[in-house]
Amino acid sequence: MIEPRDVPRLAHRPAAPEWGSDVVAEMLRRLEIPYIALEPGASFRGLHDSIVNYLGNEGPELILCNHEEVAVAIAHGYAKLTGRAMAAAVHSTVGLMHATMTIFCAWCDRAPVLVLGGTGPMDASARRPWIDWIHTAYAQGELVRDFTKWEHQPASVAAIPEAILRAWQVAHLEPRGPVYVCFDATLQEQRLSSPVALPDPTKIGAPSAPSPDPDAVARAVALLVAAERPALLLGQTGGSPRAWHELIALAEALGAAVVTDRSSQAAFPTDHPLHQGMSRADSHDASVDALREADAIVALHRTDVAGALRERGGAPVPLVNITLEPYAVRSWSADYQELPHADVTITASAEPAIAALLAALQPALAESGSLRRRCEERVRSLTERARADRARRLRAGEARWSERPIHLPRALAALRDALGERAADSIVAQSAHSPWPTALWPFSKPKSYLGHDGGAGVGSSTGIAVGAALAARGSGRPVVAVIGDGELLASPTALWTAAHHGIPVLFVIANNQSYYNDEEHQDRVARTRGRPAENRWIGQRMDRPAIDFASLARDLGAEGIGPVEDPAELAAAFAPAVAAIDAGGPALVDVRVAAR
Ligand SMILES: Cc1ncc(C[n+]2csc(CCOP(=O)(O)OP(=O)(O)O)c2C)c(N)n1
Ligand SMILES: [Mg+2]
């Protein structure tokens, strides 16, 4: 682990902002933003000085990144764990362009991120030749307007506090999302001639969560009470301990089958007897059957409900859709997904909706003995099916236990053993193409799984994992990230940021030496066209030369181990990786895995 360099204490800290950018820094502190991830740039040199020499580089502290895509992804990962925005600063036109993909991912994931930028000077007579001209844009935020909740450039120092507060408020208002605030270099570097009024942020918090319409809740409960086989289709429920426990109570009271979603955060314990599987995780788990059999479904903040029902097939099923997605509809990208047809649509936050459903269900259960018996019977049969399904999946995994290249679940079992009891507390981040064997490593606590990046953009997941680990640092919860080889290569420098700032995070590289997802596409296209599918590797595979991920990790200051090709070597590979995160830094274990 690298010893951090001491930041010299400020000899004297100004009592109040003296420069325009001090006002920005002061507002970030008042909003209790702990970190600001950035790749440096002259367009916010004023802000940089204010963070370092006005605030003393704490509250917020600078987190140095080597790519803006990583800076924003770190803020995204931080938001996934905490529900709160941290800041990312991206330099002028160019840094914003670098950041666009991960801003888009945070947008699709409905994650709050405060992106700050610089531009200008807007006054052309104040510009340095050449560089200030190419790094000035008119309405710079237009670049990300279609996938931020708000973008703005205040036109005076006095207007800065309100711009930051509004951005903060909008980012945290559900459906949440990234915001972009851009500061003219001239404003940042303006010496203040009189004090600037600094509002009290506690007076401008996020408005209260949207509550469900009681009438709609009553109709939903009527539908559930009448059903023979109700199911809960869970998505981004927020993962607060309260939502977690009330969802368990709701499912148990109803005797409902529960299906979670691999792209969303942990919403329900995967080892609960009513949990039937994670959709999109493993098409062979019991989730498919549970949805097919259901005669009433409650979708709760599920991304792409219509798509899930389309995959289910069969006759249309009565649907209660609890969602805030209609409020997130924008025109540029179709991330709003297919419009679901629902019998009852409830536009409400997850937590109050769960509480309202539970409360409205109690009287119906208290009144009807036959309903209670039906629910208990369902609990019994679902429990039995989940148990059998888990046993089957464990057996299927064990059949591949000694395979070379390694079966990924085999590697994860070895990691679980290396973590010991702490595996149950771990936080798992993942890029999209590696399945997770919940049968042998369940997600049994809130935030035990962080879901995907939202936008399915290769290059986001490494930074997201580092951001989650930054948020989890000191909590005792280990952060584990399972990342594709292609994924890691798009943003490896997140490892250096983790090493530099002492952020413990353990990366498992699911190294199939390929952009394998796309090999599968080429395979299908070739077969459809009657052409040679064996050519599918061309322009996809990364084996000649083989990439040395352990060496790459070491070069970036992380512990690097591997390649591990023999399952018998996994235990010896993970032991030093766990020791490295325990010592407070990042580690990477390169595991040569079977393509799928
Ligand atoms: C920015 C971006 N470029 C390209 C893609 C297309 N794409 C989707 S998955 C994938 C392969 C990723 O490779 P890897 O992380 O190694 O996962 P694997 O499929 O091999 O398990 C690619 C290239 C994408 N989603 N995003
Ligand atoms: Mg790969």
mmCIF file of N, CA, C and O in Angstrom, residues 7-82:
data_model
loop_
_atom_site.group_PDB
_atom_site.id
_atom_site.type_symbol
_atom_site.label_atom_id
_atom_site.label_comp_id
_atom_site.label_asym_id
_atom_site.label_seq_id
_atom_site.Cartn_x
_atom_site.Cartn_y
_atom_site.Cartn_z
ATOM 1 N N VAL A 7 -0.991 16.318 3.151
ATOM 2 C CA VAL A 7 -1.398 17.624 2.620
ATOM 3 C C VAL A 7 -1.055 18.653 3.695
ATOM 4 O O VAL A 7 -1.485 18.508 4.838
ATOM 5 N N PRO A 8 -0.213 19.651 3.338
ATOM 6 C CA PRO A 8 0.154 20.619 4.375
ATOM 7 C C PRO A 8 -1.074 21.338 4.927
ATOM 8 O O PRO A 8 -1.998 21.661 4.176
ATOM 9 N N ARG A 9 -1.091 21.537 6.234
ATOM 10 C CA ARG A 9 -2.213 22.267 6.844
ATOM 11 C C ARG A 9 -2.172 23.714 6.373
ATOM 12 O O ARG A 9 -1.105 24.293 6.204
ATOM 13 N N LEU A 10 -3.330 24.268 6.177
ATOM 14 C CA LEU A 10 -3.360 25.673 5.759
ATOM 15 C C LEU A 10 -2.907 26.545 6.925
ATOM 16 O O LEU A 10 -3.384 26.396 8.048
ATOM 17 N N ALA A 11 -1.964 27.463 6.639
ATOM 18 C CA ALA A 11 -1.479 28.354 7.688
ATOM 19 C C ALA A 11 -2.631 29.228 8.181
ATOM 20 O O ALA A 11 -2.835 29.410 9.373
ATOM 21 N N HIS A 12 -3.370 29.743 7.221
ATOM 22 C CA HIS A 12 -4.563 30.471 7.656
ATOM 23 C C HIS A 12 -5.633 30.275 6.611
ATOM 24 O O HIS A 12 -5.369 30.279 5.415
ATOM 25 N N ARG A 13 -6.827 29.982 7.080
ATOM 26 C CA ARG A 13 -7.916 29.745 6.144
ATOM 27 C C ARG A 13 -8.766 30.994 6.123
ATOM 28 O O ARG A 13 -9.170 31.499 7.185
ATOM 29 N N PRO A 14 -9.009 31.536 4.919
ATOM 30 C CA PRO A 14 -9.852 32.740 4.860
ATOM 31 C C PRO A 14 -11.196 32.485 5.538
ATOM 32 O O PRO A 14 -11.734 31.379 5.454
ATOM 33 N N ALA A 15 -11.715 33.468 6.198
ATOM 34 C CA ALA A 15 -12.970 33.302 6.944
ATOM 35 C C ALA A 15 -14.163 33.239 6.006
ATOM 36 O O ALA A 15 -15.204 32.677 6.346
ATOM 37 N N ALA A 16 -14.034 33.807 4.835
ATOM 38 C CA ALA A 16 -15.161 33.846 3.885
ATOM 39 C C ALA A 16 -14.581 33.817 2.472
ATOM 40 O O ALA A 16 -13.389 34.111 2.279
ATOM 41 N N PRO A 17 -15.389 33.430 1.494
ATOM 42 C CA PRO A 17 -14.885 33.392 0.118
ATOM 43 C C PRO A 17 -14.285 34.717 -0.325
ATOM 44 O O PRO A 17 -14.834 35.783 -0.036
ATOM 45 N N GLU A 18 -13.133 34.627 -0.995
ATOM 46 C CA GLU A 18 -12.455 35.827 -1.503
ATOM 47 C C GLU A 18 -12.489 35.897 -3.028
ATOM 48 O O GLU A 18 -12.311 36.949 -3.606
ATOM 49 N N TRP A 19 -12.664 34.723 -3.642
ATOM 50 C CA TRP A 19 -12.677 34.632 -5.105
ATOM 51 C C TRP A 19 -13.943 33.895 -5.536
ATOM 52 O O TRP A 19 -14.523 33.136 -4.742
ATOM 53 N N GLY A 20 -14.288 34.042 -6.784
ATOM 54 C CA GLY A 20 -15.512 33.416 -7.280
ATOM 55 C C GLY A 20 -15.549 31.922 -7.019
ATOM 56 O O GLY A 20 -16.556 31.369 -6.545
ATOM 57 N N SER A 21 -14.424 31.251 -7.295
ATOM 58 C CA SER A 21 -14.424 29.788 -7.128
ATOM 59 C C SER A 21 -14.470 29.379 -5.660
ATOM 60 O O SER A 21 -14.857 28.242 -5.351
ATOM 61 N N ASP A 22 -14.090 30.306 -4.741
ATOM 62 C CA ASP A 22 -14.248 29.985 -3.311
ATOM 63 C C ASP A 22 -15.734 29.784 -2.987
ATOM 64 O O ASP A 22 -16.088 28.991 -2.099
ATOM 65 N N VAL A 23 -16.576 30.489 -3.707
ATOM 66 C CA VAL A 23 -18.023 30.357 -3.476
ATOM 67 C C VAL A 23 -18.474 28.950 -3.894
ATOM 68 O O VAL A 23 -19.262 28.300 -3.195
ATOM 69 N N VAL A 24 -17.946 28.470 -5.017
ATOM 70 C CA VAL A 24 -18.275 27.100 -5.442
ATOM 71 C C VAL A 24 -17.820 26.121 -4.360
ATOM 72 O O VAL A 24 -18.585 25.257 -3.905
ATOM 73 N N ALA A 25 -16.566 26.280 -3.931
ATOM 74 C CA ALA A 25 -16.000 25.359 -2.922
ATOM 75 C C ALA A 25 -16.821 25.420 -1.635
ATOM 76 O O ALA A 25 -17.123 24.382 -1.024
ATOM 77 N N GLU A 26 -17.171 26.615 -1.220
ATOM 78 C CA GLU A 26 -17.950 26.789 0.016
ATOM 79 C C GLU A 26 -19.287 26.061 -0.078
ATOM 80 O O GLU A 26 -19.736 25.410 0.872
ATOM 81 N N MET A 27 -19.921 26.155 -1.237
ATOM 82 C CA MET A 27 -21.218 25.475 -1.402
ATOM 83 C C MET A 27 -21.050 23.949 -1.371
ATOM 84 O O MET A 27 -21.875 23.237 -0.809
ATOM 85 N N LEU A 28 -19.980 23.459 -1.979
ATOM 86 C CA LEU A 28 -19.748 22.003 -1.953
ATOM 87 C C LEU A 28 -19.575 21.546 -0.508
ATOM 88 O O LEU A 28 -20.085 20.503 -0.096
ATOM 89 N N ARG A 29 -18.849 22.362 0.267
ATOM 90 C CA ARG A 29 -18.667 21.996 1.683
ATOM 91 C C ARG A 29 -20.005 22.038 2.418
ATOM 92 O O ARG A 29 -20.327 21.142 3.189
ATOM 93 N N ARG A 30 -20.776 23.085 2.185
ATOM 94 C CA ARG A 30 -22.054 23.192 2.902
ATOM 95 C C ARG A 30 -23.002 22.046 2.541
ATOM 96 O O ARG A 30 -23.875 21.690 3.334
ATOM 97 N N LEU A 31 -22.842 21.508 1.356
ATOM 98 C CA LEU A 31 -23.668 20.359 0.963
ATOM 99 C C LEU A 31 -23.063 19.037 1.459
ATOM 100 O O LEU A 31 -23.576 17.964 1.155
ATOM 101 N N GLU A 32 -21.976 19.154 2.191
ATOM 102 C CA GLU A 32 -21.306 17.980 2.778
ATOM 103 C C GLU A 32 -20.884 16.974 1.714
ATOM 104 O O GLU A 32 -21.005 15.755 1.892
ATOM 105 N N ILE A 33 -20.427 17.493 0.587
ATOM 106 C CA ILE A 33 -19.910 16.620 -0.467
ATOM 107 C C ILE A 33 -18.496 16.215 -0.065
ATOM 108 O O ILE A 33 -17.623 17.066 0.100
ATOM 109 N N PRO A 34 -18.254 14.914 0.118
ATOM 110 C CA PRO A 34 -16.959 14.517 0.690
ATOM 111 C C PRO A 34 -15.815 14.493 -0.315
ATOM 112 O O PRO A 34 -14.661 14.687 0.067
ATOM 113 N N TYR A 35 -16.139 14.224 -1.572
ATOM 114 C CA TYR A 35 -15.075 14.031 -2.567
ATOM 115 C C TYR A 35 -15.444 14.712 -3.877
ATOM 116 O O TYR A 35 -16.617 14.815 -4.223
ATOM 117 N N ILE A 36 -14.371 15.082 -4.591
ATOM 118 C CA ILE A 36 -14.559 15.562 -5.946
ATOM 119 C C ILE A 36 -13.516 14.857 -6.820
ATOM 120 O O ILE A 36 -12.316 15.047 -6.648
ATOM 121 N N ALA A 37 -13.975 13.972 -7.681
ATOM 122 C CA ALA A 37 -13.079 13.200 -8.553
ATOM 123 C C ALA A 37 -12.793 14.037 -9.790
ATOM 124 O O ALA A 37 -13.706 14.647 -10.353
ATOM 125 N N LEU A 38 -11.548 14.052 -10.214
ATOM 126 C CA LEU A 38 -11.251 14.913 -11.355
ATOM 127 C C LEU A 38 -10.006 14.469 -12.098
ATOM 128 O O LEU A 38 -9.146 13.781 -11.547
ATOM 129 N N GLU A 39 -9.953 14.810 -13.379
ATOM 130 C CA GLU A 39 -8.682 14.922 -14.071
ATOM 131 C C GLU A 39 -8.473 16.423 -14.220
ATOM 132 O O GLU A 39 -9.395 17.136 -14.643
ATOM 133 N N PRO A 40 -7.277 16.926 -13.875
ATOM 134 C CA PRO A 40 -7.114 18.387 -13.812
ATOM 135 C C PRO A 40 -7.324 19.063 -15.162
ATOM 136 O O PRO A 40 -7.197 18.451 -16.220
ATOM 137 N N GLY A 41 -7.600 20.353 -15.117
ATOM 138 C CA GLY A 41 -7.750 21.135 -16.338
ATOM 139 C C GLY A 41 -7.831 22.613 -15.997
ATOM 140 O O GLY A 41 -8.404 22.988 -14.968
ATOM 141 N N ALA A 42 -7.225 23.447 -16.865
ATOM 142 C CA ALA A 42 -7.135 24.882 -16.572
ATOM 143 C C ALA A 42 -8.499 25.556 -16.510
ATOM 144 O O ALA A 42 -8.638 26.609 -15.891
ATOM 145 N N SER A 43 -9.497 24.950 -17.120
ATOM 146 C CA SER A 43 -10.811 25.609 -17.106
ATOM 147 C C SER A 43 -11.386 25.654 -15.701
ATOM 148 O O SER A 43 -12.288 26.440 -15.430
ATOM 149 N N PHE A 44 -10.867 24.807 -14.800
ATOM 150 C CA PHE A 44 -11.312 24.948 -13.402
ATOM 151 C C PHE A 44 -10.108 25.089 -12.457
ATOM 152 O O PHE A 44 -10.136 24.660 -11.322
ATOM 153 N N ARG A 45 -9.082 25.785 -12.953
ATOM 154 C CA ARG A 45 -7.910 26.018 -12.079
ATOM 155 C C ARG A 45 -8.305 26.880 -10.884
ATOM 156 O O ARG A 45 -7.747 26.756 -9.798
ATOM 157 N N GLY A 46 -9.291 27.775 -11.099
ATOM 158 C CA GLY A 46 -9.762 28.575 -9.964
ATOM 159 C C GLY A 46 -10.366 27.679 -8.898
ATOM 160 O O GLY A 46 -10.031 27.763 -7.710
ATOM 161 N N LEU A 47 -11.217 26.771 -9.322
ATOM 162 C CA LEU A 47 -11.873 25.856 -8.376
ATOM 163 C C LEU A 47 -10.848 24.953 -7.684
ATOM 164 O O LEU A 47 -10.911 24.727 -6.476
ATOM 165 N N HIS A 48 -9.885 24.480 -8.469
ATOM 166 C CA HIS A 48 -8.841 23.619 -7.896
ATOM 167 C C HIS A 48 -8.140 24.358 -6.740
ATOM 168 O O HIS A 48 -7.978 23.816 -5.637
ATOM 169 N N ASP A 49 -7.745 25.597 -7.002
ATOM 170 C CA ASP A 49 -7.075 26.384 -5.949
ATOM 171 C C ASP A 49 -7.991 26.551 -4.734
ATOM 172 O O ASP A 49 -7.536 26.463 -3.584
ATOM 173 N N SER A 50 -9.273 26.764 -4.988
ATOM 174 C CA SER A 50 -10.193 26.984 -3.861
ATOM 175 C C SER A 50 -10.343 25.730 -3.006
ATOM 176 O O SER A 50 -10.416 25.806 -1.781
ATOM 177 N N ILE A 51 -10.402 24.561 -3.672
ATOM 178 C CA ILE A 51 -10.521 23.322 -2.888
ATOM 179 C C ILE A 51 -9.254 23.133 -2.045
ATOM 180 O O ILE A 51 -9.320 22.819 -0.851
ATOM 181 N N VAL A 52 -8.092 23.359 -2.687
ATOM 182 C CA VAL A 52 -6.827 23.070 -1.995
ATOM 183 C C VAL A 52 -6.490 24.167 -0.974
ATOM 184 O O VAL A 52 -6.210 23.879 0.187
ATOM 185 N N ASN A 53 -6.526 25.427 -1.420
ATOM 186 C CA ASN A 53 -5.989 26.501 -0.577
ATOM 187 C C ASN A 53 -7.047 27.299 0.192
ATOM 188 O O ASN A 53 -6.691 28.093 1.063
ATOM 189 N N TYR A 54 -8.291 27.091 -0.142
ATOM 190 C CA TYR A 54 -9.349 27.734 0.652
ATOM 191 C C TYR A 54 -9.952 26.722 1.626
ATOM 192 O O TYR A 54 -10.178 27.007 2.796
ATOM 193 N N LEU A 55 -10.162 25.486 1.140
ATOM 194 C CA LEU A 55 -10.765 24.463 2.015
ATOM 195 C C LEU A 55 -9.729 23.549 2.671
ATOM 196 O O LEU A 55 -10.070 22.779 3.571
ATOM 197 N N GLY A 56 -8.492 23.565 2.170
ATOM 198 C CA GLY A 56 -7.494 22.657 2.757
ATOM 199 C C GLY A 56 -7.648 21.227 2.281
ATOM 200 O O GLY A 56 -7.265 20.279 2.966
ATOM 201 N N ASN A 57 -8.216 21.048 1.099
ATOM 202 C CA ASN A 57 -8.412 19.725 0.478
ATOM 203 C C ASN A 57 -9.140 18.739 1.380
ATOM 204 O O ASN A 57 -8.793 17.571 1.473
ATOM 205 N N GLU A 58 -10.130 19.226 2.065
ATOM 206 C CA GLU A 58 -11.026 18.294 2.763
ATOM 207 C C GLU A 58 -12.436 18.879 2.722
ATOM 208 O O GLU A 58 -12.609 20.093 2.778
ATOM 209 N N GLY A 59 -13.403 17.972 2.609
ATOM 210 C CA GLY A 59 -14.804 18.393 2.565
ATOM 211 C C GLY A 59 -15.099 19.445 1.500
ATOM 212 O O GLY A 59 -15.553 20.507 1.855
ATOM 213 N N PRO A 60 -14.901 19.127 0.218
ATOM 214 C CA PRO A 60 -14.475 17.870 -0.401
ATOM 215 C C PRO A 60 -12.961 17.744 -0.574
ATOM 216 O O PRO A 60 -12.238 18.734 -0.601
ATOM 217 N N GLU A 61 -12.569 16.478 -0.710
ATOM 218 C CA GLU A 61 -11.172 16.132 -0.997
ATOM 219 C C GLU A 61 -11.066 15.771 -2.475
ATOM 220 O O GLU A 61 -11.967 15.127 -3.019
ATOM 221 N N LEU A 62 -9.956 16.143 -3.100
ATOM 222 C CA LEU A 62 -9.760 15.805 -4.510
ATOM 223 C C LEU A 62 -9.398 14.317 -4.648
ATOM 224 O O LEU A 62 -8.547 13.815 -3.908
ATOM 225 N N ILE A 63 -10.038 13.657 -5.575
ATOM 226 C CA ILE A 63 -9.699 12.265 -5.916
ATOM 227 C C ILE A 63 -9.161 12.307 -7.342
ATOM 228 O O ILE A 63 -9.892 12.598 -8.292
ATOM 229 N N LEU A 64 -7.882 12.026 -7.480
ATOM 230 C CA LEU A 64 -7.225 12.211 -8.777
ATOM 231 C C LEU A 64 -7.469 11.018 -9.706
ATOM 232 O O LEU A 64 -7.191 9.875 -9.354
ATOM 233 N N CYS A 65 -7.963 11.327 -10.880
ATOM 234 C CA CYS A 65 -8.254 10.296 -11.889
ATOM 235 C C CYS A 65 -7.446 10.597 -13.151
ATOM 236 O O CYS A 65 -6.981 11.724 -13.348
ATOM 237 N N ASN A 66 -7.345 9.596 -14.008
ATOM 238 C CA ASN A 66 -6.564 9.763 -15.220
ATOM 239 C C ASN A 66 -7.449 9.789 -16.464
ATOM 240 O O ASN A 66 -6.960 9.743 -17.586
ATOM 241 N N HIS A 67 -8.733 9.812 -16.221
ATOM 242 C CA HIS A 67 -9.673 9.904 -17.338
ATOM 243 C C HIS A 67 -11.006 10.379 -16.758
ATOM 244 O O HIS A 67 -11.423 9.894 -15.697
ATOM 245 N N GLU A 68 -11.649 11.301 -17.461
ATOM 246 C CA GLU A 68 -12.911 11.834 -16.949
ATOM 247 C C GLU A 68 -13.994 10.764 -16.889
ATOM 248 O O GLU A 68 -14.908 10.830 -16.066
ATOM 249 N N GLU A 69 -13.894 9.775 -17.795
ATOM 250 C CA GLU A 69 -14.864 8.679 -17.768
ATOM 251 C C GLU A 69 -14.792 7.966 -16.413
ATOM 252 O O GLU A 69 -15.811 7.575 -15.844
ATOM 253 N N VAL A 70 -13.572 7.830 -15.900
ATOM 254 C CA VAL A 70 -13.383 7.187 -14.598
ATOM 255 C C VAL A 70 -13.883 8.108 -13.480
ATOM 256 O O VAL A 70 -14.542 7.658 -12.536
ATOM 257 N N ALA A 71 -13.590 9.401 -13.586
ATOM 258 C CA ALA A 71 -13.995 10.337 -12.523
ATOM 259 C C ALA A 71 -15.510 10.271 -12.315
ATOM 260 O O ALA A 71 -15.998 10.173 -11.180
ATOM 261 N N VAL A 72 -16.261 10.314 -13.403
ATOM 262 C CA VAL A 72 -17.725 10.287 -13.277
ATOM 263 C C VAL A 72 -18.192 8.904 -12.820
ATOM 264 O O VAL A 72 -19.113 8.787 -11.993
ATOM 265 N N ALA A 73 -17.535 7.851 -13.303
ATOM 266 C CA ALA A 73 -17.933 6.498 -12.876
ATOM 267 C C ALA A 73 -17.693 6.321 -11.376
ATOM 268 O O ALA A 73 -18.482 5.658 -10.692
ATOM 269 N N ILE A 74 -16.634 6.904 -10.860
ATOM 270 C CA ILE A 74 -16.375 6.820 -9.413
ATOM 271 C C ILE A 74 -17.530 7.498 -8.663
ATOM 272 O O ILE A 74 -18.056 6.952 -7.681
ATOM 273 N N ALA A 75 -17.942 8.656 -9.141
ATOM 274 C CA ALA A 75 -19.068 9.342 -8.483
ATOM 275 C C ALA A 75 -20.343 8.504 -8.600
ATOM 276 O O ALA A 75 -21.154 8.449 -7.671
ATOM 277 N N HIS A 76 -20.492 7.816 -9.713
ATOM 278 C CA HIS A 76 -21.657 6.942 -9.913
ATOM 279 C C HIS A 76 -21.628 5.790 -8.904
ATOM 280 O O HIS A 76 -22.636 5.482 -8.245
ATOM 281 N N GLY A 77 -20.476 5.168 -8.739
ATOM 282 C CA GLY A 77 -20.357 4.055 -7.788
ATOM 283 C C GLY A 77 -20.612 4.524 -6.358
ATOM 284 O O GLY A 77 -21.255 3.822 -5.568
ATOM 285 N N TYR A 78 -20.124 5.710 -6.053
ATOM 286 C CA TYR A 78 -20.349 6.284 -4.722
ATOM 287 C C TYR A 78 -21.854 6.465 -4.491
ATOM 288 O O TYR A 78 -22.391 6.127 -3.429
ATOM 289 N N ALA A 79 -22.550 6.956 -5.517
ATOM 290 C CA ALA A 79 -23.997 7.177 -5.403
ATOM 291 C C ALA A 79 -24.751 5.863 -5.272
ATOM 292 O O ALA A 79 -25.755 5.777 -4.561
ATOM 293 N N LYS A 80 -24.271 4.829 -5.947
ATOM 294 C CA LYS A 80 -24.959 3.529 -5.849
ATOM 295 C C LYS A 80 -24.986 3.057 -4.401
ATOM 296 O O LYS A 80 -25.971 2.501 -3.941
ATOM 297 N N LEU A 81 -23.892 3.280 -3.692
ATOM 298 C CA LEU A 81 -23.830 2.770 -2.329
ATOM 299 C C LEU A 81 -24.516 3.692 -1.332
ATOM 300 O O LEU A 81 -25.168 3.232 -0.396
ATOM 301 N N THR A 82 -24.357 4.986 -1.533
ATOM 302 C CA THR A 82 -24.823 5.930 -0.500
ATOM 303 C C THR A 82 -26.157 6.583 -0.835
ATOM 304 O O THR A 82 -26.789 7.161 0.042
#
